[in-house]
Coordinates of C-alpha atoms in Angstrom, one line a residue:
M1 CA 375.8 156.5 0.7
D2 CA 374.8 158.1 -2.6
S3 CA 371.6 157.5 -4.5
W4 CA 373.5 155.5 -7.0
R5 CA 374.5 153.1 -4.6
L6 CA 371.2 152.9 -3.0
L7 CA 369.6 152.1 -6.5
E8 CA 372.2 149.4 -7.0
I9 CA 371.3 147.6 -3.8
A10 CA 367.5 147.9 -4.5
V11 CA 368.1 146.5 -8.1
L12 CA 370.2 143.5 -6.5
S13 CA 367.7 142.9 -4.0
L14 CA 364.6 142.6 -6.7
I15 CA 367.1 140.2 -8.5
I16 CA 367.6 138.0 -5.6
D17 CA 364.0 137.9 -4.6
T18 CA 363.1 136.9 -8.1
Q19 CA 365.4 134.2 -8.5
L20 CA 364.4 133.0 -5.0
D21 CA 360.7 132.9 -6.2
T22 CA 361.7 131.0 -8.9
V23 CA 363.9 128.2 -7.0
C24 CA 361.1 128.0 -4.6
G25 CA 358.6 127.8 -7.2
T26 CA 360.1 124.5 -8.3
L27 CA 359.8 123.1 -4.6
W28 CA 356.6 124.3 -3.3
S29 CA 354.9 121.2 -5.1
E30 CA 356.8 119.0 -2.9
W31 CA 356.8 121.0 0.2
W32 CA 353.1 121.3 1.3
T33 CA 351.4 118.6 3.2
Y34 CA 348.1 118.4 5.2
S35 CA 349.4 119.2 8.8
G36 CA 352.2 120.5 10.6
V37 CA 354.4 123.4 9.6
S38 CA 354.0 122.6 5.8
G39 CA 349.9 121.9 6.6
A40 CA 347.2 124.0 5.0
E41 CA 347.2 126.7 7.8
Y42 CA 350.6 127.9 6.4
W43 CA 349.9 127.3 2.6
G44 CA 349.2 130.9 2.3
K45 CA 351.7 132.4 4.7
A46 CA 354.7 130.5 3.2
N47 CA 354.0 131.0 -0.6
K48 CA 352.7 134.6 -1.8
A49 CA 351.5 132.9 -4.9
W50 CA 349.1 131.0 -2.6
I51 CA 347.6 133.8 -0.4
I52 CA 344.2 133.1 -1.4
C53 CA 344.5 129.9 0.5
S54 CA 344.7 132.1 3.6
K55 CA 342.5 135.2 2.6
G56 CA 340.1 133.7 0.2
K57 CA 336.2 133.8 1.2
Y58 CA 335.2 131.1 -1.2
Q59 CA 337.4 128.3 0.1
S60 CA 336.8 124.7 0.2
P61 CA 335.8 122.2 1.9
I62 CA 333.0 123.4 4.1
N63 CA 330.7 121.9 6.5
I64 CA 327.3 121.4 5.1
D65 CA 324.6 122.5 7.8
P66 CA 321.3 120.9 6.5
K67 CA 319.4 123.4 8.5
S68 CA 320.6 126.4 6.5
L69 CA 320.3 125.0 2.8
V70 CA 318.2 127.1 0.4
H71 CA 315.9 124.8 -1.5
D72 CA 316.1 125.6 -5.3
P73 CA 313.5 123.8 -7.2
N74 CA 315.3 124.8 -10.6
L75 CA 318.3 122.7 -10.0
K76 CA 317.6 119.6 -12.2
R77 CA 319.2 116.3 -12.3
L78 CA 322.9 116.2 -13.2
N79 CA 323.8 114.4 -16.4
V80 CA 326.9 112.4 -17.3
S81 CA 328.2 110.2 -20.1
Q82 CA 328.6 106.8 -20.5
N83 CA 331.9 106.9 -21.7
K84 CA 334.6 104.7 -20.0
I85 CA 338.2 106.4 -19.2
K86 CA 341.6 105.6 -19.6
G87 CA 344.1 107.0 -17.0
I88 CA 347.2 106.7 -14.7
L89 CA 346.6 105.8 -11.3
L90 CA 349.2 107.5 -9.1
N91 CA 350.4 107.4 -5.3
T92 CA 351.1 111.3 -5.0
G93 CA 352.6 110.6 -1.3
R94 CA 349.7 112.6 -0.1
D95 CA 346.8 111.0 -1.9
L96 CA 345.9 108.6 -4.4
K97 CA 344.6 110.2 -7.7
L98 CA 343.8 109.0 -11.4
V99 CA 345.1 111.4 -14.1
V100 CA 342.4 110.9 -17.0
K101 CA 344.3 110.4 -20.2
D102 CA 343.7 113.1 -23.0
T103 CA 342.6 110.2 -26.0
D104 CA 341.0 110.6 -29.5
E105 CA 338.3 108.9 -27.7
K106 CA 335.1 110.6 -26.4
P107 CA 335.8 112.0 -23.0
F108 CA 333.8 111.6 -19.7
I109 CA 331.6 114.6 -19.8
F110 CA 329.2 116.1 -16.8
T111 CA 326.5 118.9 -17.2
G112 CA 323.2 119.8 -15.7
G113 CA 322.3 120.5 -12.3
P114 CA 324.1 123.8 -11.3
L115 CA 326.3 124.0 -14.5
S116 CA 325.7 126.0 -17.4
Y117 CA 328.4 124.5 -19.5
E118 CA 329.8 120.9 -20.2
Y119 CA 332.9 119.7 -17.9
T120 CA 335.2 117.2 -19.2
L121 CA 336.4 114.7 -16.4
F122 CA 340.4 115.2 -16.0
E123 CA 341.2 113.9 -12.5
I124 CA 339.8 111.8 -9.8
K125 CA 341.1 112.1 -6.3
I126 CA 340.5 110.0 -3.3
H127 CA 340.7 111.3 0.2
F128 CA 340.5 109.0 3.5
G129 CA 341.3 109.0 7.2
D130 CA 343.0 106.7 9.7
N131 CA 339.7 105.7 10.9
N132 CA 336.0 105.6 10.1
T133 CA 335.1 108.7 11.8
R134 CA 337.3 111.2 9.4
G135 CA 338.7 111.0 5.8
S136 CA 336.4 113.2 3.9
E137 CA 336.9 116.7 3.1
H138 CA 333.7 117.9 3.3
S139 CA 331.2 117.4 6.3
I140 CA 327.8 117.2 6.9
G141 CA 326.3 118.6 10.0
G142 CA 329.7 118.5 11.5
K143 CA 329.8 114.6 10.7
K144 CA 332.8 113.5 8.7
F145 CA 332.7 110.5 6.3
P146 CA 335.8 107.8 6.2
L147 CA 336.1 108.6 2.5
E148 CA 335.5 111.4 -0.2
I149 CA 335.9 110.6 -4.0
Q150 CA 336.2 113.9 -5.9
L151 CA 335.3 114.0 -9.9
Y152 CA 337.0 117.1 -11.3
G153 CA 336.0 118.5 -14.6
F154 CA 337.2 121.6 -16.8
N155 CA 335.0 123.8 -18.8
A156 CA 335.4 122.3 -21.9
E157 CA 333.2 124.6 -24.1
I158 CA 335.7 127.6 -23.1
H159 CA 339.1 126.0 -22.4
K160 CA 341.1 123.6 -24.2
N161 CA 342.7 122.1 -20.9
S162 CA 342.2 121.8 -17.2
S163 CA 345.4 124.3 -16.8
Q164 CA 343.5 127.2 -18.7
A165 CA 340.5 126.5 -16.7
L166 CA 342.0 126.5 -13.3
N167 CA 342.2 130.3 -13.0
S168 CA 339.0 131.2 -14.8
P169 CA 335.5 131.9 -13.4
N170 CA 333.1 128.6 -14.1
G171 CA 336.4 127.0 -15.1
I172 CA 336.3 123.9 -12.9
A173 CA 333.4 121.5 -11.5
A174 CA 333.8 118.9 -9.2
I175 CA 331.6 116.1 -8.3
S176 CA 331.8 115.0 -4.6
I177 CA 330.9 111.3 -3.5
L178 CA 330.9 110.8 0.1
A179 CA 331.5 106.9 1.4
L180 CA 330.3 104.7 4.1
V181 CA 331.6 101.5 5.5
S182 CA 329.8 98.3 4.8
E183 CA 330.2 94.5 5.2
E184 CA 330.5 93.7 1.8
D185 CA 333.1 94.8 -0.9
N186 CA 332.1 97.2 -3.6
I187 CA 332.9 95.5 -6.9
N188 CA 332.7 98.6 -8.8
F189 CA 335.0 100.5 -6.5
D190 CA 337.3 97.5 -6.5
A191 CA 338.0 98.1 -10.4
L192 CA 339.5 101.4 -9.4
I193 CA 341.6 100.2 -6.4
Q194 CA 342.3 96.4 -7.6
P195 CA 346.0 97.4 -8.9
I196 CA 346.7 99.3 -5.4
D197 CA 349.5 96.9 -4.6
K198 CA 351.1 98.3 -7.8
V199 CA 351.2 101.7 -6.2
H200 CA 352.2 100.9 -2.8
F201 CA 355.2 103.7 -2.7
K202 CA 355.1 107.4 -3.5
G203 CA 355.6 108.2 -7.2
S204 CA 354.5 104.8 -8.3
S205 CA 351.9 104.4 -11.0
I206 CA 350.0 102.1 -13.1
A207 CA 347.8 102.5 -16.2
I208 CA 344.3 102.0 -15.9
D209 CA 342.0 101.2 -19.0
G210 CA 338.8 100.9 -19.5
F211 CA 337.2 102.3 -16.1
S212 CA 333.5 103.0 -15.7
V213 CA 333.1 106.2 -13.6
N214 CA 329.2 105.4 -14.0
A215 CA 329.5 102.2 -11.8
I216 CA 331.0 104.0 -8.8
L217 CA 328.5 107.1 -9.0
P218 CA 325.3 107.0 -6.7
P219 CA 322.0 108.4 -8.1
L220 CA 322.4 111.9 -9.5
D221 CA 319.0 113.1 -8.8
Y222 CA 319.7 115.0 -5.4
F223 CA 322.5 117.0 -4.4
V224 CA 324.0 120.1 -2.6
T225 CA 325.9 122.6 -4.5
Y226 CA 327.7 125.7 -3.7
E227 CA 330.8 127.9 -5.2
G228 CA 334.4 127.1 -3.7
S229 CA 338.0 126.4 -4.4
L230 CA 340.2 123.8 -5.0
T231 CA 341.3 121.9 -1.7
Q232 CA 345.2 121.9 -2.5
P233 CA 347.5 124.7 -3.2
G234 CA 347.1 127.4 -4.7
C235 CA 343.4 127.1 -3.6
M236 CA 341.9 128.8 -6.7
E237 CA 338.5 129.9 -6.2
T238 CA 337.2 128.8 -9.5
V239 CA 335.1 125.5 -8.4
T240 CA 331.5 124.8 -8.6
W241 CA 331.0 121.9 -5.9
I242 CA 328.4 119.2 -6.2
I243 CA 328.1 116.9 -3.3
L244 CA 325.9 113.9 -4.0
N245 CA 323.2 113.2 -1.4
K246 CA 323.2 109.4 -1.5
P247 CA 326.9 107.7 -0.4
L248 CA 328.8 105.1 -2.1
H249 CA 329.2 101.9 0.2
I250 CA 332.7 100.3 0.5
S251 CA 333.8 97.4 2.7
F252 CA 336.3 98.0 5.5
S253 CA 339.0 95.8 4.0
Q254 CA 339.0 98.2 0.8
L255 CA 339.3 101.0 3.0
R256 CA 342.2 99.4 4.8
S257 CA 344.0 98.8 1.5
L258 CA 344.3 102.6 1.0
R259 CA 345.5 103.1 4.6
I260 CA 348.6 100.8 3.9
L261 CA 349.6 103.0 1.1
N262 CA 353.1 104.6 1.8
T263 CA 354.1 108.5 1.8
S264 CA 357.8 107.8 0.7
N265 CA 359.8 105.9 -1.9
G266 CA 361.1 103.2 0.6
S267 CA 360.3 103.6 4.3
Q268 CA 357.2 102.3 5.8
H269 CA 355.6 105.6 6.5
P270 CA 351.8 105.4 5.9
L271 CA 350.2 107.9 3.3
S272 CA 349.1 110.8 4.6
T273 CA 346.1 108.9 5.8
N274 CA 344.4 112.0 7.2
N275 CA 345.0 113.4 3.8
F276 CA 342.2 115.9 3.9
R277 CA 342.1 119.7 4.2
S278 CA 340.5 121.0 7.3
I279 CA 337.0 122.5 7.2
T280 CA 337.2 126.3 6.0
S281 CA 334.6 129.0 6.8
G282 CA 331.6 129.5 4.7
H283 CA 331.7 133.1 5.0
G284 CA 327.9 133.3 4.7
R285 CA 327.8 131.6 1.2
L286 CA 324.7 130.7 -0.5
I287 CA 324.4 126.9 -0.4
R288 CA 321.6 125.3 -2.5
T289 CA 320.1 122.0 -2.9
N290 CA 317.1 120.3 -4.8
I291 CA 316.5 117.7 -2.1
K292 CA 313.1 117.5 -1.2
S293 CA 312.4 118.3 2.5
K294 CA 310.3 114.9 2.9
V295 CA 311.6 112.1 1.0
K296 CA 308.8 109.6 0.3
D297 CA 310.9 106.3 0.0
D298 CA 313.0 104.7 2.9
D299 CA 316.6 105.0 0.9
C300 CA 319.3 106.1 3.1
Y301 CA 320.3 109.6 1.8
T302 CA 323.2 111.5 3.1
M303 CA 321.3 114.2 4.3
K304 CA 318.7 112.2 6.3
L305 CA 321.6 111.0 8.4
T306 CA 321.6 114.5 10.0
S307 CA 317.9 115.1 9.8
Y308 CA 317.8 117.3 6.9
E309 CA 315.5 120.0 6.9
V310 CA 314.8 122.6 4.3
N311 CA 314.6 126.3 5.3
K312 CA 311.3 127.1 6.4
Q313 CA 310.6 130.1 3.8
F314 CA 311.5 127.7 1.2
K315 CA 309.0 124.7 2.2
Q316 CA 306.1 126.2 0.1
D317 CA 308.3 125.9 -3.2
S318 CA 309.4 122.4 -2.4
P319 CA 308.2 119.9 -5.0
K320 CA 305.3 117.4 -3.8

């Protein structure tokens, strides 16, 4: 076979590969799931654009080991604005999310804590499990929670929108709220899931107006923070995670209303009720906290559930 024929074959192969990538690129967003052959274990293997999902050293979620936390007295209180938001509540078939509407009104902003910039909220995701022993993406001392709410913001001082920020250092900040089950309904959480019957099937959505994010936020004084990634493809390692120390309390009936959502357009297949990514390796990352080693009051802090202990070498620097 002459050299021209070999060159022709090589060029043809390149064209086919390029076209295949383009076609697959339109399908990958529908292909992935949280388990099985399309689960997180295969995200980076199936799509080369997601290779960081498999090879990345700053992936999320992780297990927070209370005994390995580094106390940082310079971490101040997290600050958020009081503005209510508008958006679209959407059943994606994998999870329930609120896409915040970009309006002329003042956005919901959070800053402070470990953040050097102001971040504008653009999305709220809700992860939950099929029973009360799992559902959250992050775990504390190996303990999972039945639900985790994640508030995603983009760096509004540098970027115009979340799409620009996703691939940039310091581009995204995420506030994680872990939930515990109690006997009484949480009326503030109810405001978010009240129209749940309108989004029963995959692809269904409903407009939400005047939702108060502040109403579902536990106290913002104490938290754990680390540098990580998105927990869905393409797993960009541009996220500063802030895991609030106090949990949100919701009722079993509220949790059950989420578990009956459907993953398809018509058939009775429950929404990926275990719609969370498995724990990834910490790879020796620095995980900081401003939680005091000894809490004076009797409030039920998330970290106290696993006998939080600050590293011995940092005890002398802990605030009194």
